[in-house]
XYZ file of C-alpha atoms in Angstrom:
762
model
C 74.573 -6.527 -57.811
C 71.494 -4.702 -56.598
C 69.427 -4.281 -59.738
C 65.729 -4.118 -58.881
C 62.623 -4.845 -60.907
C 61.216 -1.424 -60.009
C 60.336 0.645 -63.059
C 60.038 4.400 -63.436
C 59.901 7.066 -66.100
C 62.919 9.209 -66.957
C 60.893 12.245 -65.965
C 60.158 10.787 -62.561
C 63.841 10.037 -61.944
C 64.864 13.563 -62.948
C 62.087 15.117 -60.867
C 63.148 13.052 -57.851
C 66.687 14.412 -58.056
C 65.679 17.987 -58.879
C 62.714 18.535 -56.568
C 63.282 20.883 -53.619
C 66.979 20.945 -52.803
C 68.773 19.428 -55.845
C 70.582 16.153 -55.207
C 70.159 13.686 -52.358
C 72.423 15.054 -49.600
C 72.717 17.970 -47.229
C 74.944 18.728 -44.250
C 73.245 19.370 -40.914
C 74.963 20.632 -37.787
C 75.044 18.067 -34.987
C 75.411 20.699 -32.259
C 73.134 23.654 -31.418
C 73.894 26.818 -33.393
C 71.272 29.148 -31.944
C 73.304 31.653 -29.914
C 76.528 33.636 -30.109
C 77.927 31.361 -27.419
C 77.166 28.306 -29.555
C 79.010 29.874 -32.477
C 81.954 30.801 -30.268
C 82.251 27.207 -29.077
C 81.818 25.774 -32.583
C 84.320 28.110 -34.203
C 86.538 30.890 -32.940
C 87.733 31.062 -30.200
C 86.379 27.806 -28.687
C 87.495 25.582 -31.569
C 91.132 26.263 -30.675
C 90.869 23.917 -27.695
C 90.203 20.700 -29.680
C 92.695 21.874 -32.322
C 95.477 21.897 -29.739
C 94.307 18.570 -28.312
C 94.456 16.909 -31.737
C 97.843 18.456 -32.493
C 99.172 16.918 -29.267
C 97.443 13.565 -29.837
C 96.105 12.795 -33.360
C 93.862 10.033 -31.967
C 91.773 12.781 -30.331
C 90.376 13.567 -33.801
C 88.027 10.634 -33.258
C 86.810 12.205 -30.000
C 86.359 15.815 -31.126
C 85.449 15.577 -34.843
C 83.202 13.510 -37.110
C 86.162 11.565 -38.544
C 85.209 8.349 -36.759
C 81.845 8.142 -38.502
C 82.777 9.663 -41.859
C 83.429 7.753 -45.085
C 84.437 9.180 -48.458
C 82.672 7.587 -51.441
C 85.143 8.171 -54.261
C 85.020 7.517 -58.019
C 86.473 8.734 -61.292
C 83.402 7.590 -63.233
C 85.229 5.130 -65.480
C 82.790 2.265 -64.816
C 79.439 3.748 -63.765
C 76.946 0.973 -63.016
C 76.488 -0.879 -66.291
C 76.928 2.244 -68.417
C 80.713 2.427 -68.690
C 83.060 5.407 -68.691
C 80.874 8.528 -68.511
C 83.243 10.674 -66.507
C 83.630 11.877 -62.940
C 80.807 14.429 -62.976
C 78.269 11.937 -64.324
C 79.186 9.630 -61.429
C 77.989 12.139 -58.830
C 74.322 10.974 -58.647
C 75.516 7.406 -58.055
C 78.009 8.435 -55.389
C 75.387 10.564 -53.630
C 73.089 7.557 -53.739
C 75.754 5.355 -52.174
C 76.184 7.929 -49.410
C 72.437 7.813 -48.768
C 72.581 4.018 -48.410
C 75.406 4.301 -45.883
C 73.259 6.604 -43.774
C 69.997 4.750 -44.231
C 71.266 1.296 -43.372
C 74.121 1.838 -40.904
C 74.049 5.469 -39.722
C 77.420 6.107 -41.369
C 77.926 9.669 -42.609
C 79.346 9.673 -46.122
C 80.500 12.377 -48.521
C 80.841 11.776 -52.246
C 84.039 12.858 -54.009
C 84.397 12.682 -57.791
C 88.003 12.840 -59.040
C 88.542 14.153 -62.560
C 91.322 11.890 -63.796
C 91.751 8.553 -65.531
C 95.385 8.405 -64.446
C 95.608 5.815 -61.668
C 98.637 7.433 -60.038
C 97.051 10.893 -59.909
C 93.895 9.338 -58.459
C 95.961 7.557 -55.799
C 97.792 10.748 -54.870
C 94.528 12.653 -54.556
C 92.856 10.099 -52.306
C 95.951 9.469 -50.219
C 96.056 13.147 -49.219
C 92.495 12.936 -47.847
C 93.367 10.572 -45.003
C 93.114 13.199 -42.202
C 89.487 13.932 -43.119
C 87.900 10.489 -43.142
C 87.557 7.329 -41.105
C 87.306 5.165 -44.231
C 87.409 5.184 -48.046
C 84.796 3.460 -50.233
C 85.987 3.221 -53.832
C 83.240 2.909 -56.418
C 82.725 2.524 -60.175
C 86.412 2.455 -61.180
C 87.315 0.396 -64.241
C 89.625 -2.616 -64.118
C 92.577 -3.037 -64.036
C 93.052 0.428 -62.474
C 90.717 -0.480 -59.606
C 93.129 -3.215 -58.494
C 96.164 -0.940 -58.628
C 94.354 1.909 -56.875
C 92.928 -0.151 -54.050
C 96.108 -2.118 -53.370
C 98.295 1.003 -53.333
C 95.922 2.967 -51.116
C 95.645 0.077 -48.677
C 99.424 0.036 -48.388
C 99.770 3.804 -47.977
C 96.754 4.710 -45.830
C 96.098 3.876 -42.196
C 92.302 3.806 -42.546
C 90.033 1.204 -44.186
C 90.002 1.254 -47.996
C 87.301 -0.879 -49.615
C 86.298 -1.241 -53.273
C 82.680 -2.317 -52.965
C 82.281 -3.380 -56.597
C 84.872 -6.055 -55.859
C 84.555 -7.064 -52.255
C 80.908 -6.253 -51.520
C 79.790 -8.605 -54.263
C 82.324 -11.196 -53.144
C 81.133 -11.168 -49.527
C 77.440 -11.605 -50.360
C 78.284 -14.289 -52.922
C 80.431 -16.139 -50.395
C 77.599 -16.040 -47.840
C 75.212 -17.587 -50.338
C 77.787 -20.181 -51.380
C 78.301 -21.273 -47.750
C 74.589 -21.958 -47.391
C 74.144 -23.544 -50.812
C 76.933 -25.982 -49.972
C 75.337 -26.688 -46.605
C 71.998 -27.495 -48.261
C 73.628 -29.780 -50.826
C 75.963 -31.416 -48.273
C 79.132 -30.176 -49.965
C 82.389 -28.953 -48.438
C 84.060 -25.821 -49.752
C 87.324 -27.713 -50.030
C 85.761 -30.229 -52.439
C 83.611 -28.139 -54.769
C 84.507 -27.476 -58.392
C 83.772 -23.873 -59.340
C 83.559 -22.168 -62.722
C 83.763 -18.371 -62.695
C 82.525 -16.669 -65.860
C 83.940 -13.165 -66.086
C 87.367 -11.844 -65.141
C 86.603 -8.297 -64.075
C 86.938 -6.704 -60.653
C 83.983 -8.496 -59.013
C 84.824 -11.886 -60.522
C 88.432 -11.778 -59.366
C 87.414 -10.587 -55.889
C 84.864 -13.417 -55.594
C 87.479 -15.933 -56.669
C 90.074 -14.656 -54.209
C 87.627 -14.637 -51.307
C 86.276 -18.153 -51.816
C 89.848 -19.420 -52.117
C 90.682 -17.669 -48.840
C 87.693 -19.471 -47.316
C 88.897 -22.926 -48.336
C 88.031 -23.557 -51.986
C 91.085 -25.181 -53.603
C 92.760 -23.130 -56.304
C 93.040 -26.061 -58.727
C 89.276 -26.594 -58.395
C 88.455 -23.136 -59.779
C 88.341 -22.421 -63.506
C 87.912 -18.814 -64.586
C 86.720 -17.769 -68.041
C 86.867 -14.460 -69.886
C 85.582 -13.421 -73.304
C 88.256 -15.554 -74.999
C 87.466 -18.705 -73.059
C 89.089 -20.587 -70.203
C 91.977 -18.843 -68.423
C 94.537 -21.627 -68.554
C 98.268 -21.743 -68.009
C 98.697 -22.224 -71.754
C 97.480 -18.706 -72.548
C 100.045 -15.966 -73.131
C 97.675 -12.983 -73.254
C 96.951 -12.717 -69.529
C 97.628 -9.748 -67.252
C 98.938 -10.283 -63.725
C 95.441 -10.421 -62.164
C 94.115 -13.050 -64.540
C 97.308 -15.089 -64.573
C 97.072 -15.442 -60.793
C 94.016 -17.646 -61.371
C 95.195 -19.592 -64.427
C 95.025 -23.378 -64.040
C 96.232 -26.409 -65.942
C 93.181 -27.742 -67.799
C 92.182 -29.208 -71.145
C 88.961 -27.175 -71.151
C 88.918 -24.371 -73.698
C 85.387 -22.976 -73.514
C 82.859 -22.250 -70.790
C 80.787 -25.254 -71.890
C 83.811 -27.541 -71.465
C 84.630 -26.170 -68.009
C 81.051 -26.618 -66.751
C 80.882 -30.373 -67.364
C 80.550 -31.890 -63.898
C 81.051 -28.527 -62.148
C 79.322 -27.966 -58.809
C 79.154 -24.174 -58.944
C 78.733 -21.483 -61.584
C 79.611 -17.930 -60.550
C 78.530 -15.564 -63.295
C 79.735 -11.960 -63.322
C 79.684 -11.494 -67.065
C 76.865 -10.892 -69.541
C 73.214 -11.752 -70.058
C 72.641 -15.089 -71.745
C 76.181 -16.384 -71.277
C 74.959 -19.564 -69.552
C 72.894 -21.826 -71.798
C 70.410 -24.452 -70.568
C 72.419 -27.208 -72.241
C 75.466 -26.175 -70.175
C 73.450 -26.289 -66.952
C 72.237 -29.755 -67.877
C 75.829 -31.083 -67.809
C 76.676 -29.702 -64.353
C 76.930 -31.925 -61.279
C 73.964 -33.034 -59.204
C 72.191 -30.154 -57.429
C 74.146 -27.456 -59.266
C 74.698 -24.097 -57.572
C 74.187 -21.218 -60.000
C 74.960 -17.587 -59.186
C 73.895 -15.703 -62.333
C 74.764 -12.149 -61.299
C 75.074 -10.222 -64.557
C 73.431 -6.823 -64.212
C 70.632 -6.090 -65.024
C 69.845 -9.363 -66.823
C 71.394 -12.601 -65.522
C 73.522 -15.087 -67.450
C 70.472 -17.358 -67.426
C 66.901 -16.679 -66.308
C 66.043 -18.879 -63.310
C 62.982 -20.499 -64.971
C 65.178 -21.564 -67.910
C 67.703 -23.119 -65.534
C 65.143 -24.948 -63.408
C 63.407 -26.285 -66.501
C 66.463 -28.412 -67.310
C 67.682 -28.803 -63.712
C 64.863 -28.656 -61.140
C 67.434 -29.559 -58.479
C 69.443 -26.343 -58.981
C 69.942 -23.639 -56.347
C 69.916 -20.262 -58.093
C 70.834 -16.728 -57.078
C 70.782 -13.544 -59.161
C 71.308 -9.830 -58.691
C 67.588 -9.137 -59.057
C 64.903 -8.522 -56.467
C 62.174 -10.300 -58.453
C 63.762 -13.733 -57.941
C 64.768 -15.489 -54.714
C 68.308 -15.176 -53.359
C 69.203 -11.661 -54.447
C 72.931 -10.886 -54.254
C 72.585 -7.302 -53.053
C 75.643 -5.347 -51.913
C 73.559 -3.328 -49.463
C 73.664 -6.435 -47.261
C 77.374 -5.812 -46.804
C 79.131 -2.497 -47.226
C 77.136 -0.337 -44.740
C 77.606 -2.827 -41.915
C 81.199 -3.697 -42.792
C 82.155 -0.032 -42.502
C 80.035 0.321 -39.359
C 82.046 -2.388 -37.627
C 85.372 -1.158 -39.008
C 84.753 2.437 -37.926
C 83.600 1.481 -34.460
C 86.923 -0.227 -33.661
C 88.943 2.361 -35.625
C 90.288 -0.349 -37.917
C 93.323 0.477 -40.035
C 92.124 -1.802 -42.842
C 89.373 -4.140 -43.979
C 91.218 -7.433 -44.289
C 90.286 -10.954 -45.392
C 89.419 -11.955 -41.833
C 86.811 -9.181 -41.657
C 85.393 -10.060 -45.083
C 85.110 -13.736 -44.163
C 83.499 -12.803 -40.836
C 80.903 -10.715 -42.712
C 80.161 -13.561 -45.137
C 79.830 -16.119 -42.340
C 77.604 -13.781 -40.308
C 75.303 -13.262 -43.298
C 75.159 -16.994 -43.943
C 74.341 -17.696 -40.312
C 71.640 -15.005 -40.248
C 69.891 -16.607 -43.225
C 69.659 -19.812 -41.204
C 67.936 -18.076 -38.280
C 64.113 -17.828 -38.006
C 62.931 -14.830 -40.000
C 61.264 -11.947 -38.087
C 57.557 -11.325 -38.687
C 58.169 -7.937 -40.293
C 60.432 -9.503 -42.927
C 57.970 -12.319 -43.613
C 55.167 -9.739 -43.937
C 57.146 -7.916 -46.582
C 57.123 -11.035 -48.708
C 53.410 -11.654 -48.624
C 53.284 -13.212 -45.193
C 55.142 -16.230 -46.519
C 57.096 -17.972 -43.799
C 60.558 -17.244 -45.153
C 62.929 -19.859 -43.845
C 66.332 -21.237 -44.690
C 66.191 -23.313 -47.828
C 66.858 -23.328 -51.549
C 64.947 -20.086 -52.072
C 66.369 -18.377 -48.989
C 70.158 -18.725 -48.737
C 70.821 -14.986 -48.374
C 69.073 -12.688 -45.856
C 66.502 -10.175 -47.049
C 67.936 -6.654 -47.506
C 65.512 -5.169 -44.972
C 66.138 -7.670 -42.191
C 66.452 -5.407 -39.123
C 69.075 -7.719 -37.591
C 71.712 -7.046 -40.260
C 73.229 -4.069 -38.433
C 73.775 -5.970 -35.224
C 74.910 -9.267 -36.712
C 77.245 -8.151 -39.499
C 78.784 -5.068 -37.886
C 79.582 -6.904 -34.649
C 81.143 -9.833 -36.546
C 83.333 -7.448 -38.554
C 84.354 -5.508 -35.439
C 85.256 -8.702 -33.596
C 87.296 -9.979 -36.547
C 89.147 -6.671 -36.730
C 90.090 -6.993 -33.070
C 91.184 -10.609 -33.402
C 93.218 -9.953 -36.563
C 95.061 -7.038 -34.966
C 93.850 -4.105 -37.095
C 91.595 -2.530 -34.446
C 92.925 0.554 -32.668
C 89.961 0.701 -30.275
C 89.019 -2.845 -29.217
C 85.515 -3.363 -27.853
C 85.610 -4.512 -24.242
C 81.976 -5.617 -23.981
C 80.726 -7.123 -27.234
C 77.197 -7.730 -25.928
C 76.873 -4.075 -24.941
C 78.121 -3.135 -28.404
C 75.491 -5.346 -30.028
C 72.800 -3.626 -27.951
C 74.152 -0.251 -29.042
C 73.913 -1.343 -32.673
C 70.318 -2.487 -32.175
C 69.380 0.946 -30.847
C 71.316 2.940 -33.414
C 68.723 3.004 -36.168
C 65.064 3.913 -35.961
C 63.105 0.669 -36.482
C 60.275 2.551 -38.170
C 62.520 3.338 -41.136
C 63.028 -0.362 -41.783
C 59.345 -1.099 -41.271
C 58.359 1.528 -43.849
C 60.778 -0.057 -46.310
C 59.237 -3.433 -45.581
C 55.788 -2.002 -46.307
C 56.894 -1.350 -49.886
C 58.216 -4.902 -50.204
C 54.913 -6.184 -48.814
C 53.011 -4.220 -51.457
C 55.120 -5.749 -54.233
C 54.474 -9.222 -52.889
C 50.724 -8.615 -52.497
C 49.718 -6.141 -55.210
C 46.279 -4.587 -54.745
C 43.859 -2.463 -56.732
C 43.954 1.018 -55.229
C 41.486 3.764 -56.180
C 43.098 7.165 -56.762
C 39.938 9.238 -56.320
C 41.348 12.492 -57.719
C 42.629 10.998 -60.924
C 42.931 14.235 -62.908
C 45.335 15.973 -60.533
C 48.974 16.053 -61.742
C 50.392 14.982 -58.373
C 47.918 12.133 -58.147
C 48.752 10.965 -61.657
C 52.468 11.045 -60.886
C 51.780 8.968 -57.787
C 49.649 6.500 -59.757
C 52.419 6.089 -62.342
C 54.993 5.474 -59.595
C 52.646 3.046 -57.841
C 52.131 1.017 -61.006
C 55.716 1.105 -62.240
C 56.990 0.272 -58.760
C 55.052 -2.980 -58.884
C 52.983 -2.095 -55.805
C 49.655 -2.841 -57.455
C 47.099 -1.550 -59.957
C 46.075 2.104 -59.731
C 42.439 2.721 -60.629
C 42.015 6.375 -61.609
C 38.689 8.089 -60.956
C 38.418 10.902 -63.486
C 37.247 12.022 -66.901
C 38.213 11.022 -70.432
C 41.112 13.498 -70.620
C 43.030 11.495 -68.001
C 44.553 9.524 -70.861
C 45.813 12.728 -72.505
C 47.330 13.832 -69.211
C 49.064 10.493 -68.806
C 50.499 10.791 -72.295
C 51.807 14.266 -71.493
C 53.575 12.778 -68.464
C 55.503 10.359 -70.640
C 53.334 7.236 -70.368
C 53.725 5.307 -73.632
C 50.482 3.337 -73.313
C 47.940 5.363 -71.306
C 45.256 2.762 -72.027
C 47.181 0.408 -69.737
C 45.699 2.482 -66.911
C 42.143 1.825 -65.774
C 39.977 4.966 -65.566
C 36.511 5.079 -63.965
C 34.382 8.033 -65.020
C 31.758 8.877 -62.409
C 29.491 10.380 -65.090
C 29.287 7.592 -67.637
C 30.816 4.454 -66.125
C 28.570 1.388 -66.266
C 29.195 1.143 -62.536
C 27.495 4.445 -61.695
C 24.102 2.775 -61.300
C 25.451 0.285 -58.772
C 27.109 3.109 -56.827
C 23.845 5.085 -56.676
C 21.850 2.048 -55.566
C 24.384 1.216 -52.873
C 24.478 4.701 -51.332
C 20.700 5.211 -51.692
C 20.030 1.976 -49.818
C 22.112 3.297 -46.916
C 20.527 6.772 -46.758
C 16.989 6.579 -48.168
C 15.550 6.554 -44.651
C 17.756 9.439 -43.569
C 16.240 12.185 -45.670
C 18.205 11.739 -48.898
C 16.459 11.458 -52.269
C 17.682 9.234 -55.069
C 18.301 12.227 -57.343
C 20.497 13.754 -54.631
C 22.525 10.567 -54.550
C 22.801 10.567 -58.341
C 24.068 14.145 -58.273
C 26.564 13.315 -55.515
C 27.948 10.328 -57.408
C 28.110 12.144 -60.766
C 29.706 15.305 -59.439
C 31.983 14.188 -56.634
C 34.610 11.531 -57.101
C 34.907 10.712 -53.393
C 31.332 9.393 -53.194
C 31.776 7.345 -56.358
C 35.211 6.003 -55.357
C 34.047 5.079 -51.849
C 31.092 3.209 -53.354
C 33.407 1.354 -55.742
C 35.549 0.306 -52.786
C 32.487 -0.852 -50.854
C 31.264 -2.848 -53.848
C 34.578 -4.688 -54.195
C 35.771 -3.008 -57.393
C 39.051 -2.190 -55.638
C 40.896 -3.083 -52.453
C 41.780 0.363 -51.067
C 41.364 4.081 -51.756
C 43.286 7.336 -51.351
C 42.030 10.897 -51.716
C 42.409 14.320 -50.102
C 44.563 16.563 -52.290
C 41.776 18.816 -53.587
C 39.844 19.733 -50.438
C 40.269 20.046 -46.684
C 40.848 16.823 -44.795
C 37.639 17.080 -42.771
C 35.517 17.462 -45.907
C 37.086 14.422 -47.584
C 36.613 12.351 -44.441
C 32.967 13.393 -44.124
C 32.279 12.334 -47.717
C 34.012 8.990 -47.271
C 32.109 8.270 -44.039
C 28.827 8.953 -45.865
C 29.513 5.755 -47.815
C 31.881 3.662 -45.672
C 30.981 2.630 -42.134
C 33.179 2.927 -39.082
C 34.576 -0.288 -37.665
C 32.083 -1.795 -35.205
C 32.455 -0.108 -31.840
C 35.198 2.242 -33.074
C 35.495 5.959 -33.681
C 37.912 6.768 -36.520
C 40.963 8.747 -35.576
C 44.209 9.760 -37.173
C 47.882 9.264 -36.437
C 50.732 11.357 -37.727
C 54.051 9.526 -37.760
C 56.980 11.816 -36.973
C 60.141 10.056 -38.178
C 63.675 11.231 -37.482
C 66.954 9.378 -37.890
C 66.935 7.891 -34.414
C 63.348 7.914 -33.176
C 59.687 7.918 -34.132
C 56.833 9.663 -32.332
C 53.158 9.075 -33.115
C 50.660 11.906 -32.620
C 46.987 11.001 -32.168
C 44.114 12.117 -32.567
C 44.891 14.375 -35.515
C 41.877 13.874 -37.680
C 38.384 13.380 -36.351
C 37.175 14.034 -32.803
C 37.049 17.596 -31.450
C 37.395 16.563 -27.792
C 37.303 12.822 -27.118
C 35.636 11.225 -24.113
C 37.623 9.138 -21.627
C 36.445 5.996 -23.402
C 37.584 7.399 -26.742
C 40.974 8.395 -25.318
C 41.439 4.840 -24.055
C 40.327 3.365 -27.389
C 42.724 5.659 -29.257
C 45.580 4.532 -27.006
C 44.730 0.871 -27.602
C 44.559 1.204 -31.381
C 47.584 3.494 -31.526
C 49.657 0.971 -29.553
C 48.764 -1.739 -32.058
C 49.728 0.578 -34.914
C 53.023 1.415 -33.144
C 53.925 -2.250 -32.996
C 53.340 -2.463 -36.746
C 55.858 0.368 -37.032
C 58.454 -1.635 -35.103
C 57.986 0.281 -31.838
C 57.314 -0.951 -28.331
C 54.495 1.468 -27.379
C 54.842 3.997 -24.564
C 51.727 6.180 -24.450
C 51.517 9.620 -22.865
C 48.130 11.359 -22.528
C 49.274 14.911 -23.144
C 48.043 18.191 -21.739
C 49.328 21.634 -20.764
C 49.471 20.324 -17.190
C 51.638 17.533 -15.765
C 50.020 15.534 -12.972
C 47.957 18.552 -11.892
C 50.703 21.180 -12.134
C 49.541 23.742 -13.019
C 45.893 22.981 -12.213
C 43.565 23.327 -15.154
C 40.445 22.317 -17.017
C 39.722 19.438 -19.408
C 42.089 16.937 -17.785
C 39.596 14.616 -16.088
C 38.969 12.681 -19.294
C 42.697 11.980 -19.642
C 42.977 10.810 -16.050
C 39.904 8.627 -16.442
C 41.400 7.075 -19.599
C 44.416 5.961 -17.565
C 42.069 4.306 -15.051
C 40.148 2.615 -17.852
C 43.358 1.161 -19.267
C 44.233 -0.084 -15.786
C 40.938 -1.954 -15.806
C 41.610 -3.333 -19.292
C 45.040 -4.642 -18.163
C 46.536 -3.066 -21.269
C 49.746 -4.752 -22.454
C 51.681 -1.539 -23.078
C 53.037 1.338 -21.020
C 50.869 4.440 -20.539
C 50.848 7.486 -18.315
C 49.292 10.895 -17.994
C 48.345 13.634 -17.945
C 51.736 15.005 -19.023
C 53.067 18.006 -20.891
C 54.823 16.983 -24.135
C 58.248 18.193 -22.974
C 58.005 15.886 -19.954
C 56.585 12.989 -21.964
C 59.472 13.136 -24.410
C 62.219 13.757 -21.837
C 62.861 10.646 -19.787
C 65.534 12.329 -17.679
C 62.967 14.908 -16.567
C 60.486 12.159 -15.759
C 63.003 10.356 -13.561
C 64.139 13.531 -11.819
C 60.800 15.189 -11.087
C 58.216 12.419 -11.497
C 59.865 9.183 -10.327
C 56.439 7.567 -9.986
C 55.891 7.737 -13.763
C 55.158 4.308 -15.205
C 57.011 4.940 -18.473
C 60.366 3.195 -18.875
C 61.584 5.650 -21.516
C 60.474 8.666 -23.503
C 56.909 8.395 -24.804
C 56.561 7.459 -28.451
C 52.763 7.891 -28.658
C 51.285 11.247 -27.719
C 47.507 11.033 -27.322
C 46.514 14.662 -27.755
C 43.703 16.208 -25.680
C 41.756 17.369 -28.720
C 41.641 17.916 -32.453
C 42.912 21.496 -32.236
C 46.125 20.712 -30.383
C 46.790 17.597 -32.429
C 46.254 19.268 -35.788
C 48.292 22.329 -34.852
C 51.183 20.213 -33.572
C 51.346 17.998 -36.649
C 51.077 20.883 -39.108
C 53.705 22.952 -37.303
C 56.103 20.020 -37.352
C 55.396 19.413 -41.023
C 56.017 23.072 -41.890
C 58.986 24.048 -39.720
C 60.092 21.114 -37.610
C 62.627 19.616 -39.997
C 61.333 16.110 -39.338
C 59.648 13.719 -41.754
C 55.903 13.779 -41.036
C 53.845 10.924 -42.478
C 50.075 11.006 -42.412
C 47.641 11.579 -40.936
C 47.024 7.871 -41.162
C 43.361 6.976 -40.598
C 42.393 4.106 -38.314
C 38.888 2.917 -37.489
C 37.140 2.788 -40.879
C 35.629 -0.499 -41.990
C 37.529 -0.419 -45.299
C 41.078 0.792 -46.072
C 40.901 4.487 -47.022
C 43.674 7.022 -46.574
C 43.197 10.780 -46.863
C 46.262 12.777 -47.815
C 46.848 16.388 -46.763
C 46.338 18.937 -49.529
C 50.089 19.635 -49.448
C 50.996 16.006 -50.127
C 53.698 15.319 -52.712
C 53.520 12.446 -55.185
C 55.900 10.481 -52.921
C 53.557 11.063 -49.956
C 50.654 9.740 -51.997
C 52.570 6.632 -53.033
C 53.430 5.971 -49.401
C 49.773 6.305 -48.343
C 48.675 4.075 -51.222
C 51.229 1.442 -50.191
C 50.055 1.551 -46.567
C 46.419 1.377 -47.659
C 47.267 -1.644 -49.802
C 48.907 -3.230 -46.761
C 45.755 -2.609 -44.746
C 43.733 -4.213 -47.523
C 45.925 -7.311 -47.431
C 45.600 -7.566 -43.644
C 41.820 -7.041 -43.902
C 41.534 -9.818 -46.491
C 43.583 -12.168 -44.329
C 41.325 -11.480 -41.330
C 38.225 -12.121 -43.418
C 39.684 -15.365 -44.743
C 40.515 -16.473 -41.194
C 36.904 -15.874 -40.107
C 35.672 -18.095 -42.918
């Protein structure tokens, strides 16, 4: 139930999957493979040692192989998303995507397996034989009733967790929301009357779970396409008949009279406003049909303003999104080597999610939703998908339930230590970047794309608009519309294009820039030529004049040239020198490199200012800043030139009483290796490896960032410009469309923050 309101073109989706290495997954060695000795240890003859150990004790497989963190995502493609039976091969993009979500949200390695059979028994036999390879099995997109038979049989035959997310993932998130909706309306689960519309895999799983949590069986009425599933019907299979009740109701409308809860897992439009009107006071409505709900929330609230409503969509409150569950459920199950995922673990996950929604919401989550103070209430009964606490809260609850219910083979002795381990397992920056996109959707801005005729820029502008992040304003010529049409845009005129040669705004741009530079040797006709012929001057003027909120450029010329043009029009922040930060993001850590953009060799004061601003930026990225002023020398060894400014910057920060850790001068290998710091430099003031490297000059910074981008294998974002009076980002010439979208989103976020600061001053 994770349908989003994000739009895209078919071409963009195909390009995303085809670009670079086709697909969304690759396998990377977790041990060094640089020397012959490495290879001998990894394979023959060294591999024989763990082989013998596992043969003697099968449990050693969890110690010497990846089994304990490896899940198989398996489908036969008989029920792919909402598209039906398209076959095993067509399911592969979805299964790869599910594997990506496992990794992104819970650091679980997952491999997709597509099984070419619609015979349930053959499917079971295939999966059963895979048990030695995996720590868990995630079944996906398998049609009912086979999904019930397959899951139940595999759970009985296999000694590892087997979980059909389409059933139980939806059920767990729904149950969490139901707990909180009942709390808000002062209901008890044992008293509520529930109507379930739909009798497929998810509907039956939801029904079974809420009954296991205390909802009385005779208080639940289930409906299918033929109407109410009652004991009078003779056309029911064993799964439906298990939920048949004695009732006079024949149709959904009859069943809903006086009902407290509607759980919809059926079809768009199935729930009519007149049905909602007849429900009990403060009705609870979960309209989870995908992609369009059984009833649109505004239609429901029009007849029942007292209703609490959840859907499967991200553009309404209370999204029932499976990503809140399955990654963390498997995380907890794997960590205790559970033999199954049982009802106790599912209930623990639901209760943990419900409890988390009642906790104060972190700033980064609130920021993603427009700075609104998200808090427990009718529009917030389910946590946000990017809440950074999900890993810790849900996984630990599942692990603890596994231990208490007797399915854990490796109980956790110290649960608090385990929770700390979970907190540290994922890089917080990854979540923060995701939140930046949510923030952009909640606070859409007008962003100038200054190079509006470039194909990459146009692709980025399309993605920015269709993603709901804001309004792209393209600076280009008349043929931009033709280019948009060639890229598959149905209505190119929906895009705003500013032509720097004939726009009515050109005169204002010329006047603005001329007023700034007329006493600095520039003639009006020079300014006119600059504005007419170079889009950066025109776009920067438009930003300054309030025609847009932010600007991106950079793909057609060297970074320094773009920055020089922008600074001709846009002032630096008072008392600041602009500088750049590259964000180096890996799975487990983030390192910021500054100054990568502007100053050839900063002064001590500039070094200190860079550290101060970079620390603030780091906190926005979810990091607790630890700054290292880097050099080729570490605390004077070896002695060298150009280190006094770095040492003086440390003294300046001492005088400022800076509220972050800093140290220097240090070589990068020392700064990033905390063990080396403790062993050789015990006086170092850093409490861990540095995550901000203030570089000694532009050369070293630029070389480092570009080398990492080209050969380092890490994700390099930026350089991200700080210190300009208005939000402008300058992309590297090698930037992809995705890079440009990311910079546009961050620039839009800066614009929102800038506007909030200005409003606060007023």
